[in-house]
Coordinates of C-alpha atoms in Angstrom, one line a residue:
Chain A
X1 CA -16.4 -10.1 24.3
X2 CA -18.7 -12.8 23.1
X3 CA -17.4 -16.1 22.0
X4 CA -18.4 -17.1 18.7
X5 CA -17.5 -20.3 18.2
X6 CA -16.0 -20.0 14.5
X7 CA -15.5 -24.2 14.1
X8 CA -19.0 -25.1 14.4
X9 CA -19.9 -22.2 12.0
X10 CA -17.6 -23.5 9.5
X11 CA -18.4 -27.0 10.3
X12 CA -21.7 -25.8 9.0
X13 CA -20.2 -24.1 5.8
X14 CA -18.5 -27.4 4.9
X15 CA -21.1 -29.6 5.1
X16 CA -23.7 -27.1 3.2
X17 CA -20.6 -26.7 0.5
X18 CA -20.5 -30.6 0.3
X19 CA -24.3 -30.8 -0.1
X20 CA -24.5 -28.3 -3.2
X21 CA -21.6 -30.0 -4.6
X22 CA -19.2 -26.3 -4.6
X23 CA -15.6 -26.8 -5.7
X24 CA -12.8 -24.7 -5.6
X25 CA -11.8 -26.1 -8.9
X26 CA -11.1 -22.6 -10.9
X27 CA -7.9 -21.9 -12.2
X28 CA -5.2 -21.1 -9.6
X29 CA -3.6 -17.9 -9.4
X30 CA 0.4 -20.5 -10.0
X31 CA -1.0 -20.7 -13.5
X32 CA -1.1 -17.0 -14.1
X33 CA 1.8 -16.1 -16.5
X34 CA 3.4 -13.0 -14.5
X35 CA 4.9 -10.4 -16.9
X36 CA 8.7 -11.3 -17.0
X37 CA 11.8 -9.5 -18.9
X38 CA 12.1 -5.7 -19.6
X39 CA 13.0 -3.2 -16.8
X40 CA 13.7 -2.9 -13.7
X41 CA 12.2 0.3 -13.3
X42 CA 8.1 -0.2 -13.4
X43 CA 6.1 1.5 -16.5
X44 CA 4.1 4.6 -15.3
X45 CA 1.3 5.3 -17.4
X46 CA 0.1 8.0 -15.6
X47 CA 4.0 9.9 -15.2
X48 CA 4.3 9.1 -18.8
X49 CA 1.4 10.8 -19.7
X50 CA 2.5 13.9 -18.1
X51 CA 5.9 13.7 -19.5
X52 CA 4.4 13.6 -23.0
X53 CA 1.8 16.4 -22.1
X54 CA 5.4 18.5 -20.9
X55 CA 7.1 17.5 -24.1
X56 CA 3.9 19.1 -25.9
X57 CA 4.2 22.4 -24.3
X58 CA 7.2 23.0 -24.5
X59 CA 7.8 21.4 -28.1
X60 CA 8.2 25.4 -29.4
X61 CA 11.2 27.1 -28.9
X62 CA 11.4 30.5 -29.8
X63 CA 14.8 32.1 -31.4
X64 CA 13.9 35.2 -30.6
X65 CA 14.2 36.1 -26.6
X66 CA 13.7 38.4 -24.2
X67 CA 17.1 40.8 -23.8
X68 CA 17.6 42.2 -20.3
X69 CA 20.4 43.5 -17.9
X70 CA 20.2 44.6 -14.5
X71 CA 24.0 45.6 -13.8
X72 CA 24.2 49.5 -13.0
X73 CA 25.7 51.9 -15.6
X74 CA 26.8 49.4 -18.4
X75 CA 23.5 47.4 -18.4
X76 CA 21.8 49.2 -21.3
X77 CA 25.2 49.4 -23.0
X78 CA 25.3 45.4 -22.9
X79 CA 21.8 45.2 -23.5
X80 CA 22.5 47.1 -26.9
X81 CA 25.2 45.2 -28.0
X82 CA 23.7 41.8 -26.9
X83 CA 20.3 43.0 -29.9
X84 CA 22.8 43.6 -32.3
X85 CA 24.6 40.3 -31.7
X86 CA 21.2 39.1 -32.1
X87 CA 20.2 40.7 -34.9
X88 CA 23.5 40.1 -37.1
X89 CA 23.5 35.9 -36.1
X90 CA 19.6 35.7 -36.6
X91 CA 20.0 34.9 -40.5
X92 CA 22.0 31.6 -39.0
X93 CA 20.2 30.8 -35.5
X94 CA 16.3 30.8 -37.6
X95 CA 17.0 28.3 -39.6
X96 CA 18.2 26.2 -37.2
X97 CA 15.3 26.9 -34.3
X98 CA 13.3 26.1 -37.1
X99 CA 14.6 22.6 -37.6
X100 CA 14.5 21.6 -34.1
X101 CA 10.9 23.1 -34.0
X102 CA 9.9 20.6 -36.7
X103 CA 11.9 17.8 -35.2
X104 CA 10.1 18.9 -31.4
X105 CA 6.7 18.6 -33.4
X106 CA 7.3 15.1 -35.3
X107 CA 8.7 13.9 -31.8
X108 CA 5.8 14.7 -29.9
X109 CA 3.4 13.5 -32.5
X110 CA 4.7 10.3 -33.1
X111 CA 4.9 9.8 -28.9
X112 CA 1.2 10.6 -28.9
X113 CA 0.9 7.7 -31.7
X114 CA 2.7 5.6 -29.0
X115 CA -0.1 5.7 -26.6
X116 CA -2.8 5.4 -28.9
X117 CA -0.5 2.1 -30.0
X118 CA -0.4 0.9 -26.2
X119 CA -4.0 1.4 -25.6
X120 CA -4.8 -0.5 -28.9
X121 CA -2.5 -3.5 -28.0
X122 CA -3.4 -3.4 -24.2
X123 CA -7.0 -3.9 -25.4
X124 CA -6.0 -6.4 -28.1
X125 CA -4.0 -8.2 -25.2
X126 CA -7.0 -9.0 -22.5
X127 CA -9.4 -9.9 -25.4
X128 CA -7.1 -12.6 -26.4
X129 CA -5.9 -13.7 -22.6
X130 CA -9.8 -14.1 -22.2
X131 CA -10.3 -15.9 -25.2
X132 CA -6.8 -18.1 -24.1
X133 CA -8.8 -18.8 -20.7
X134 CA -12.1 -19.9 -22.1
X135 CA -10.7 -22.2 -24.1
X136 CA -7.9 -23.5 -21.5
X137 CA -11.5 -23.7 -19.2
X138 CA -13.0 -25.4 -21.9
X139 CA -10.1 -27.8 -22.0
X140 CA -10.5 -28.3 -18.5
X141 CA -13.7 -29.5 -18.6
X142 CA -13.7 -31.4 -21.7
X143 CA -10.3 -33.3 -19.6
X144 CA -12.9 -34.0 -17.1
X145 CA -15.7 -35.0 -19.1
X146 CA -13.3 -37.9 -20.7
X147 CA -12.2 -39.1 -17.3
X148 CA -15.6 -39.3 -16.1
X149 CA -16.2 -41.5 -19.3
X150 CA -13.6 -43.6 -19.1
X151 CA -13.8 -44.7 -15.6
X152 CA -17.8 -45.7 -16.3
Chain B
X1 CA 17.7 15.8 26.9
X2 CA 16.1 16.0 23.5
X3 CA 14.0 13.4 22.2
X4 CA 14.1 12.8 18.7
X5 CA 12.6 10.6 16.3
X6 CA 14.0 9.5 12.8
X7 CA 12.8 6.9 9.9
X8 CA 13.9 6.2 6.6
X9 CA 10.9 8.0 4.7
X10 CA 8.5 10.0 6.0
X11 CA 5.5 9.8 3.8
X12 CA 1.6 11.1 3.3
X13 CA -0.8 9.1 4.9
X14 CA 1.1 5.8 5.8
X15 CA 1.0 4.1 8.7
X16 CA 4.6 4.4 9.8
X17 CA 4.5 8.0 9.6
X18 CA 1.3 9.0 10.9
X19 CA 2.5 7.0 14.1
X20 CA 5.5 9.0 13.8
X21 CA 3.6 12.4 13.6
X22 CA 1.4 11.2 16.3
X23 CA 4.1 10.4 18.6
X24 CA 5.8 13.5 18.2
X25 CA 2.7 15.3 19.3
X26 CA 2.9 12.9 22.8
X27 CA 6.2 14.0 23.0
X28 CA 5.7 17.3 23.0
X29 CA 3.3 17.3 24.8
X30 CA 4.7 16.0 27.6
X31 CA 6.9 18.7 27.5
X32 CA 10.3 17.4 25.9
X33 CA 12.0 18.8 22.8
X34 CA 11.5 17.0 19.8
X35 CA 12.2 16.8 16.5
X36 CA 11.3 14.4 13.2
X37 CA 14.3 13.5 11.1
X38 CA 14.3 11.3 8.0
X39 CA 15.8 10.3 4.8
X40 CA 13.3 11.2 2.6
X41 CA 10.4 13.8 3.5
X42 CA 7.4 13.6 1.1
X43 CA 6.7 17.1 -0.2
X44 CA 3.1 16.7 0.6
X45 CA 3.9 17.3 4.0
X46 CA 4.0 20.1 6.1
X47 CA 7.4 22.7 5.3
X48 CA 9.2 21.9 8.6
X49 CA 7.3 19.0 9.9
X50 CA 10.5 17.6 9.4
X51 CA 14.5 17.4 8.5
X52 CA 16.8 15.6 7.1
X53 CA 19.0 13.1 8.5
X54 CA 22.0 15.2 7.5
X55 CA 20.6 18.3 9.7
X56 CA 20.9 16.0 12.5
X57 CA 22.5 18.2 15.7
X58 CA 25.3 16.7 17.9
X59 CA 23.8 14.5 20.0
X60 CA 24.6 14.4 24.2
X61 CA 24.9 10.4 26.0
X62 CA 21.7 11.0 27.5
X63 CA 19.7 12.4 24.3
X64 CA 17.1 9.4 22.8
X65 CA 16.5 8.3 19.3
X66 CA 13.2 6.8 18.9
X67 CA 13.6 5.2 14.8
X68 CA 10.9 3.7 13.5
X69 CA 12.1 0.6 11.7
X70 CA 9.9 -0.9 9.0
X71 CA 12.1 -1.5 5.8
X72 CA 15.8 -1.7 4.4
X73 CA 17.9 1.8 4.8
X74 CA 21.5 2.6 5.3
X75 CA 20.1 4.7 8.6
X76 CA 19.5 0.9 10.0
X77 CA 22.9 1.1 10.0
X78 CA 23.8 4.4 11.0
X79 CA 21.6 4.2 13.5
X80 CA 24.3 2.1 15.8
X81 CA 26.6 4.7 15.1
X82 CA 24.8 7.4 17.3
X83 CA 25.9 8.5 20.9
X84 CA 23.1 8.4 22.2
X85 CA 20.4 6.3 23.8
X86 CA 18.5 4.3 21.3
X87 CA 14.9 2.9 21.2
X88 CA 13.7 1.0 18.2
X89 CA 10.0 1.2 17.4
X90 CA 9.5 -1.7 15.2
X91 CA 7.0 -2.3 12.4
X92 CA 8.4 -4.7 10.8
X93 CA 10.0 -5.9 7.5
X94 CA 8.1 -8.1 5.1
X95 CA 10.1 -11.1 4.1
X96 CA 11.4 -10.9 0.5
X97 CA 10.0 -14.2 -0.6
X98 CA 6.9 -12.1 -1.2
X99 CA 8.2 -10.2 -3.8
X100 CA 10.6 -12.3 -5.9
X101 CA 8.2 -13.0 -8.7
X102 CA 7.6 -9.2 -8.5
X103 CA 10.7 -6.9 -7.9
X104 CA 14.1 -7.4 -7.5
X105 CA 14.2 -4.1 -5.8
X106 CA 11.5 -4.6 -3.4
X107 CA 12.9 -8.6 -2.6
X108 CA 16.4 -6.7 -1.9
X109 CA 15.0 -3.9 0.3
X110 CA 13.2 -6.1 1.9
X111 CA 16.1 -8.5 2.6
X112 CA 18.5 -5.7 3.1
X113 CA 15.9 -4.2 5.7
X114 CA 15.8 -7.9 8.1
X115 CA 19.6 -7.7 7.8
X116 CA 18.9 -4.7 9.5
X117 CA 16.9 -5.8 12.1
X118 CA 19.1 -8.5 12.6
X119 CA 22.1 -6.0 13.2
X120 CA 20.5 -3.7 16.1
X121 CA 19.8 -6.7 17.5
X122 CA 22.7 -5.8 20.2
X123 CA 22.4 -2.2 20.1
X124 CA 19.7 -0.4 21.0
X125 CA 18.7 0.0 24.2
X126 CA 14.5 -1.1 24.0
X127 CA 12.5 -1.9 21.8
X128 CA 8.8 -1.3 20.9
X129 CA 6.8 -3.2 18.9
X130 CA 3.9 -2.3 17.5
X131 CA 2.3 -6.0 18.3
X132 CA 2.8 -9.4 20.3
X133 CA 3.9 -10.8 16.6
X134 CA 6.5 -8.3 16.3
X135 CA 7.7 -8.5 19.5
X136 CA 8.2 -12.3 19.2
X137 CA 9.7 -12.0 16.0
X138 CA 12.5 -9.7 17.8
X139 CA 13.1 -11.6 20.4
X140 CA 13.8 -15.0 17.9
X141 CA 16.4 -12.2 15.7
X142 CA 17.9 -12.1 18.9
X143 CA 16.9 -9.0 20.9
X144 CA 17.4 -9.3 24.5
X145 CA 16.7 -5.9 25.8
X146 CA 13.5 -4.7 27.2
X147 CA 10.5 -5.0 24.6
X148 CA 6.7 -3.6 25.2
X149 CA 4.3 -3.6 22.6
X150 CA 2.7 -0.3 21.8
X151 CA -0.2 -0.5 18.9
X152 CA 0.1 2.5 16.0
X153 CA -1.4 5.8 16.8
X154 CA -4.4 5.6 14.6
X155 CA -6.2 9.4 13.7
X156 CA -9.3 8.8 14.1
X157 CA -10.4 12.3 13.7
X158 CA -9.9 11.9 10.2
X159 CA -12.5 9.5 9.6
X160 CA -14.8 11.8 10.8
X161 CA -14.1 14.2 7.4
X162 CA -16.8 13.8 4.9
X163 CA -16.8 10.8 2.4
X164 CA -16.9 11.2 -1.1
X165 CA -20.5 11.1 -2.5
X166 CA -19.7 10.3 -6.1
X167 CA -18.1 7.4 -4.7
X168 CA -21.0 6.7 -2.2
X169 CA -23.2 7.5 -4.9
X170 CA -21.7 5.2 -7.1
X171 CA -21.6 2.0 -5.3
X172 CA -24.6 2.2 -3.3
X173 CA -26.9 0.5 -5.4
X174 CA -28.1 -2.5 -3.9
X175 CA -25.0 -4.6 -4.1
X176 CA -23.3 -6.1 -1.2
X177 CA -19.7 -4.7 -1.3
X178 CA -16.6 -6.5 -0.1
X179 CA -13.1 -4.2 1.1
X180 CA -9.7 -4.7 1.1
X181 CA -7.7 -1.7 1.7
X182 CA -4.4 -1.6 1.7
X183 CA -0.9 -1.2 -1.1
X184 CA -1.4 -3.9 -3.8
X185 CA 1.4 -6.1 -2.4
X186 CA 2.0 -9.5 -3.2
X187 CA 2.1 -10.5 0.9
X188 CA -1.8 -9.2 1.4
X189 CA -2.8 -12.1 -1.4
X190 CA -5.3 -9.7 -3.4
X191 CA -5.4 -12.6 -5.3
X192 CA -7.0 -15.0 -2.8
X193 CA -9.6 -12.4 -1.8
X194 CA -10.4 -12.1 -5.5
X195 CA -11.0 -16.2 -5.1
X196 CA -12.7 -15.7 -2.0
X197 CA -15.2 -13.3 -3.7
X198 CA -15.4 -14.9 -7.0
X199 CA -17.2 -17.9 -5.2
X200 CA -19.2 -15.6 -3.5
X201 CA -20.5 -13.9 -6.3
X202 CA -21.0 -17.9 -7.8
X203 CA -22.2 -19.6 -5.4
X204 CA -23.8 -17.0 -2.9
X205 CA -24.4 -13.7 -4.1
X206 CA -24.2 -12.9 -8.0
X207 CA -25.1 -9.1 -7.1
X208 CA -22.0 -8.3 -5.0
X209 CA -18.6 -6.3 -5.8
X210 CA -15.4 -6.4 -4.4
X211 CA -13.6 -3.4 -4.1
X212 CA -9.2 -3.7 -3.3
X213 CA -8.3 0.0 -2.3
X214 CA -4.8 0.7 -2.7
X215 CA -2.4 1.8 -5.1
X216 CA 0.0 -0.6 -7.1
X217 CA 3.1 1.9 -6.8
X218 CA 6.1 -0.3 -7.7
X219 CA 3.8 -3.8 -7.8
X220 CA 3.3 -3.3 -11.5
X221 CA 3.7 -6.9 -12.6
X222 CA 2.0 -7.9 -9.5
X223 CA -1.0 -5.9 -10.7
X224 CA -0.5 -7.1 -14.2
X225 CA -0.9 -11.1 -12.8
X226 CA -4.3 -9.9 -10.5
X227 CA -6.3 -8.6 -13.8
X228 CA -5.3 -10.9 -15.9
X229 CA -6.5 -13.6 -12.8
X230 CA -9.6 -12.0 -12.9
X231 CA -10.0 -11.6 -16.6
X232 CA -9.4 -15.9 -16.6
X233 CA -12.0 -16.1 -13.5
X234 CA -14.4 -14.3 -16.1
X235 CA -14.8 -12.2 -12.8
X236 CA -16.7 -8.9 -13.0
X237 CA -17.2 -6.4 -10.4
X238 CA -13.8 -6.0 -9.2
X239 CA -12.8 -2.4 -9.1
X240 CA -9.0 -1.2 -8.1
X241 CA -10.2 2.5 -7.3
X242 CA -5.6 3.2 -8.0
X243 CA -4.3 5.7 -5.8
X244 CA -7.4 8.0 -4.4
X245 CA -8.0 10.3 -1.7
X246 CA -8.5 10.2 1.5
X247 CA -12.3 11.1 1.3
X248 CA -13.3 8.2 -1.2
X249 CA -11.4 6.0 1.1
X250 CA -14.0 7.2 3.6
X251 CA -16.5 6.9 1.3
X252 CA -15.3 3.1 0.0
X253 CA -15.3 2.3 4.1
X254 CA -19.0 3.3 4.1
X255 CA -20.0 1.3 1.6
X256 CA -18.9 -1.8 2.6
X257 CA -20.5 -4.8 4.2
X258 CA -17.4 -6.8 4.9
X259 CA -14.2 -6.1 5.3
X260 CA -12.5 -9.4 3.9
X261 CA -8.6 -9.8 4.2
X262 CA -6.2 -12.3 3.2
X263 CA -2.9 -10.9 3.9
X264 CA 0.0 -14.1 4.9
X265 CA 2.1 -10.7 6.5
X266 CA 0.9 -8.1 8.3
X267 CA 3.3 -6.2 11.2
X268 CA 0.1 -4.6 12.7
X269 CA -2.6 -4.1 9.5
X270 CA -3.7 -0.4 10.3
X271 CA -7.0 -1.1 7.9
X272 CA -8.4 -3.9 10.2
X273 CA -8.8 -1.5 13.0
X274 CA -10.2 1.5 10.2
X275 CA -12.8 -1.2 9.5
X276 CA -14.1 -1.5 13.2
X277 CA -14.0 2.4 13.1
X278 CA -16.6 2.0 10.6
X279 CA -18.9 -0.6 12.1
X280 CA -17.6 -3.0 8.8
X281 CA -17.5 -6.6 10.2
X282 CA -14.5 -8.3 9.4
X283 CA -13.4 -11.4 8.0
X284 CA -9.6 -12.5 8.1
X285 CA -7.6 -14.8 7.4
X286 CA -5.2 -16.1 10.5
X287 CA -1.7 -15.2 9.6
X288 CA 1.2 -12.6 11.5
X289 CA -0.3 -10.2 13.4
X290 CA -3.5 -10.2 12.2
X291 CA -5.1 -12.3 15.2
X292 CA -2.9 -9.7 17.6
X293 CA -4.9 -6.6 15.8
X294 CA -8.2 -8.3 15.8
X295 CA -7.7 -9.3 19.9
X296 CA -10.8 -11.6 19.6
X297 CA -12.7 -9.9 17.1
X298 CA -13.8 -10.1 13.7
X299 CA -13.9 -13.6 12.3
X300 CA -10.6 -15.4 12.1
X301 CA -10.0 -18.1 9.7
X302 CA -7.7 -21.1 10.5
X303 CA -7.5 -22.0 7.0
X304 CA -7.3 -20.4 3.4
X305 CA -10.3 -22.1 1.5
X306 CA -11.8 -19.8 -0.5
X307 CA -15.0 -21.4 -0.9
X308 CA -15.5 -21.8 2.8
X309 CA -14.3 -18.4 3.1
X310 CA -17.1 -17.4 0.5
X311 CA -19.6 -19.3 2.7
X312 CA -18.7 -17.4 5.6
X313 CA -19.3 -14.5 4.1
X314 CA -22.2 -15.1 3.2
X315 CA -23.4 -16.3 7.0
X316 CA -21.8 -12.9 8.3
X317 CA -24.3 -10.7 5.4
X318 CA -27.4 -12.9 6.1
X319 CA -27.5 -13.7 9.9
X320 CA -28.6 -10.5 11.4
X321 CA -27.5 -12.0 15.0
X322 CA -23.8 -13.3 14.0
X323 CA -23.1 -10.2 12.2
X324 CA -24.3 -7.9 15.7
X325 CA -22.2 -10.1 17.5
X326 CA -19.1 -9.4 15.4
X327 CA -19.4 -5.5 15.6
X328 CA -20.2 -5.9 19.4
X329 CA -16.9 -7.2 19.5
X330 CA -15.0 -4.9 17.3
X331 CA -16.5 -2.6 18.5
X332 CA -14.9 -3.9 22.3
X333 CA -11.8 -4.1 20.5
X334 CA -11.5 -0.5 19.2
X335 CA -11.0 0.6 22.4
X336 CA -8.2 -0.5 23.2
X337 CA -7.0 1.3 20.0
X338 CA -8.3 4.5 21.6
X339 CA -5.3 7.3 21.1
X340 CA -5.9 8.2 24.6
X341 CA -4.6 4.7 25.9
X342 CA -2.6 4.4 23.6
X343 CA -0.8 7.8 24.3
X344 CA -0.6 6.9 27.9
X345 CA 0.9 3.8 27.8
X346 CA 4.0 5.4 25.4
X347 CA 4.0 7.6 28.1
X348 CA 4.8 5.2 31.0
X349 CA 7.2 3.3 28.7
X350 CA 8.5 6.8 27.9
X351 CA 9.1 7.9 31.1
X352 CA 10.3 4.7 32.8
X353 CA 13.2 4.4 29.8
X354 CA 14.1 7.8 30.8
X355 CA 14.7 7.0 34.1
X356 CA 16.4 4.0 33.6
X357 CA 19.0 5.9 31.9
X358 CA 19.6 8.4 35.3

């Protein structure tokens, strides 16, 4: 394997960086506000999503099912009587698959306003952390500019 | 005598268990009964590639247990428990302090998993360690049976598939890329490459990209802190591709002219060696095992100085004759990540640990 010697390289680098006058003078990554408080448990945008596209599928349910029995000699016997169960509650069970039909739909609506809400305040969010940073750059240089100033 | 192998998680496509898979394939092949259990088995996988710990058979004094230790588990601790000979293949655990800021649940794993290490210490009967650096660290927790390093079984057959041309399509537009592959984690310091390059693109190279390949599972907040880091850089050009597949990895590994990596804790750093696989010179920074991996190779940084880092790669995209001599030597050092050698050598160790137990 060739050697390559790395020092005199970056001896190189160094004295080039000192001669264009570079500076690592950005803001660090310490002065990064990290997201603290809420959960535990991280937020999934992408397993929400698919939750709320679930919850809108299966938002409609349907009072009136399917009747079926497999047993051997009394399974259309019980299969009768189960339709006429049916039949003599449905006044009652409607109404109320109704209700929860309307409730399923607000839900899922207002979940989908949610997002929309999120994706609104996300945006709103990094325009004003950008706007934060320029100025605290600003500041930054402004500090520098009066210390430069004073010392003349 | 049956060989088996067992982990906490056996997952799709990381490191730990596609060494896993690979050994078992060794195994096999040298004509031993073998088995994978674990914990958790990703449903991705295989039906049957493997079973759960609970299926575990009653196990005979001479049987083996190779268990691939790499995080916190209660089967670090059941693990002593066995009757059996016991051989620790270790990968090791990233310290918590990482991920304090981040996750309580990662700094806990990750503390629970060194208490771990710390407890087979007297128990197993060798060790091996997938480099130098994890062997050392061993030896400091206290290990004091045998221990030979053994580098991870990399597929390289599967960078062979086809890369993803929208992605090649994409990106290849006349802009030097910059890489970093690997889980947005707090310990591989996304955010100092993202300082590296944002004085790149300044001072060296305003039509360049960096590109951090990896998904942010769990590192949420971490995530969070990285764009809005960038968005106070006023950096553009930094794309987090998420979670992809395997062929736009391929493609994002073509596209790159340097691989650039920062990490302050890698146990081995499986993406180092996928960069030499694609001819992508490398420039890291010297921490963990990272100088292990690279054997010589690549261009390794004593110090963390983002503009000098910048500067370097600069030198390594414009000097024609530096950047040859860097993939020479990678590609010197891939070899002795060839799965042939590497197969042979677990082998040996196999074999001898075998009959040491006669």
């Amino acid at each position: 394997m060739e050697q390559i010697n790395i020092e005199d390289i970056m001896k190189e680098i160094r004295a080039d960086i000192a001669a264009k006058g570079y500076a690592d003078n950005e803001i660090p990554f310490g002065d990064i506000a990290c997201l603290a408080g809420g959960t535990e448990l991280p937020f999934d945008m992408k397993d929400y999503m698919d939750e709320l596209k679930e919850m809108d599928e299966s938002r409609t349910i349907l009072a009136y099912r399917d009747i079926r029995s497999t047993r051997k000699g009394l399974g259309g016997l019980i299969t009768f009587c189960k339709k006429v169960i049916r039949k003599i509650v449905s006044f009652y069970v409607e109404p109320l698959v109704d209700d929860q039909n309307r409730f399923n739909e607000l839900t899922t609506i207002t979940m989908a306003q949610t997002v929309r809400r999120f994706n609104d305040d996300d945006a709103r969010i990094e325009e004003l952390e950008k706007k934060i940073y320029k100025c605290e750059r600003r500041i930054r240089e402004l500090e520098a500019q009066l210390l430069k100033d004073e010392q003349k | 005598m049956k060989i088996y192998q067992m982990l906490p998680t056996l997952s799709f496509g990381d490191a730990v268990s596609n060494d896993t898979l690979a050994l078992s394939k060794v195994i096999e092949g040298m004509g031993y009964k073998t088995e994978i259990y674990a914990e958790n088995i990703d449903a991705r996988l295989p039906k049957g590639i493997a079973k759960y710990v609970s299926k575990l058979p009653r196990l005979s004094a001479n049987d083996i247990i190779i268990y691939h230790l790499s995080t916190g588990s209660k089967l670090n601790y059941k693990l002593a428990e066995y009757r059996c000979r016991k051989v620790v293949v270790y990968h090791n655990v990233t310290p918590p302090s990482f991920f304090e800021p981040y996750s309580i649940k990662a700094t806990q794993l990750c503390s629970d998993g060194l208490e771990g290490v710390r407890y087979l210490a007297d128990k197993v009967d060798y060790c091996l360690a997938v480099s130098e650096y994890n062997k050392q660290e061993l030896i400091q927790m206290g290990y004091t049976c045998q221990i030979d390093v053994l580098p991870i079984l990399i597929p390289f057959d599967d960078y062979k598939k086809e890369p993803d041309a929208a992605v090649l399509a994409k990106y290849n537009d006349g802009y030097t890329n910059l890489l970093f592959t690997g889980r947005i984690a707090p310990n591989k310091r996304q955010e100092d490459v993202i300082r590296a390059f944002y004085y790149y693109k300044k001072f060296y190279n305003p039509k360049s990209r960096l590109i951090l390949v990896g998904s942010h599972n769990g590192m949420e907040r971490y995530y969070q802190r990285l764009k809005s880091y960038i968005n106070a850089l006023e950096l553009e050009d930094v794309v987090f591709p998420g979670h992809i597949k395997f062929n736009a990895i391929l493609a994002y590994y073509k596209l790159a002219d340097v691989f650039l990596c920062q990490s302050e804790h890698e146990g081995f750093c499986v993406p180092l060696v996928e960069a030499m696989c694609f001819d992508t010179p490398i420039v890291a920074f010297d921490s963990s095992a990272i100088g292990d991996t690279l054997g010589g190779s690549g261009i390794l940084l004593k110090d963390k100085n983002p503009a000098e880092t910048a500067g370097m790669i600069d030198k390594i995209v414009t000097d024609k004759q530096l950047k040859e001599t860097v993939l020479a030597n990678q590609r010197e050092r891939l070899a002795d990540f060839d799965n042939q050698k590497i197969a042979e050598a677990f082998q040996k160790y196999l074999l001898k640990f075998i009959a040491d137990g006669r």
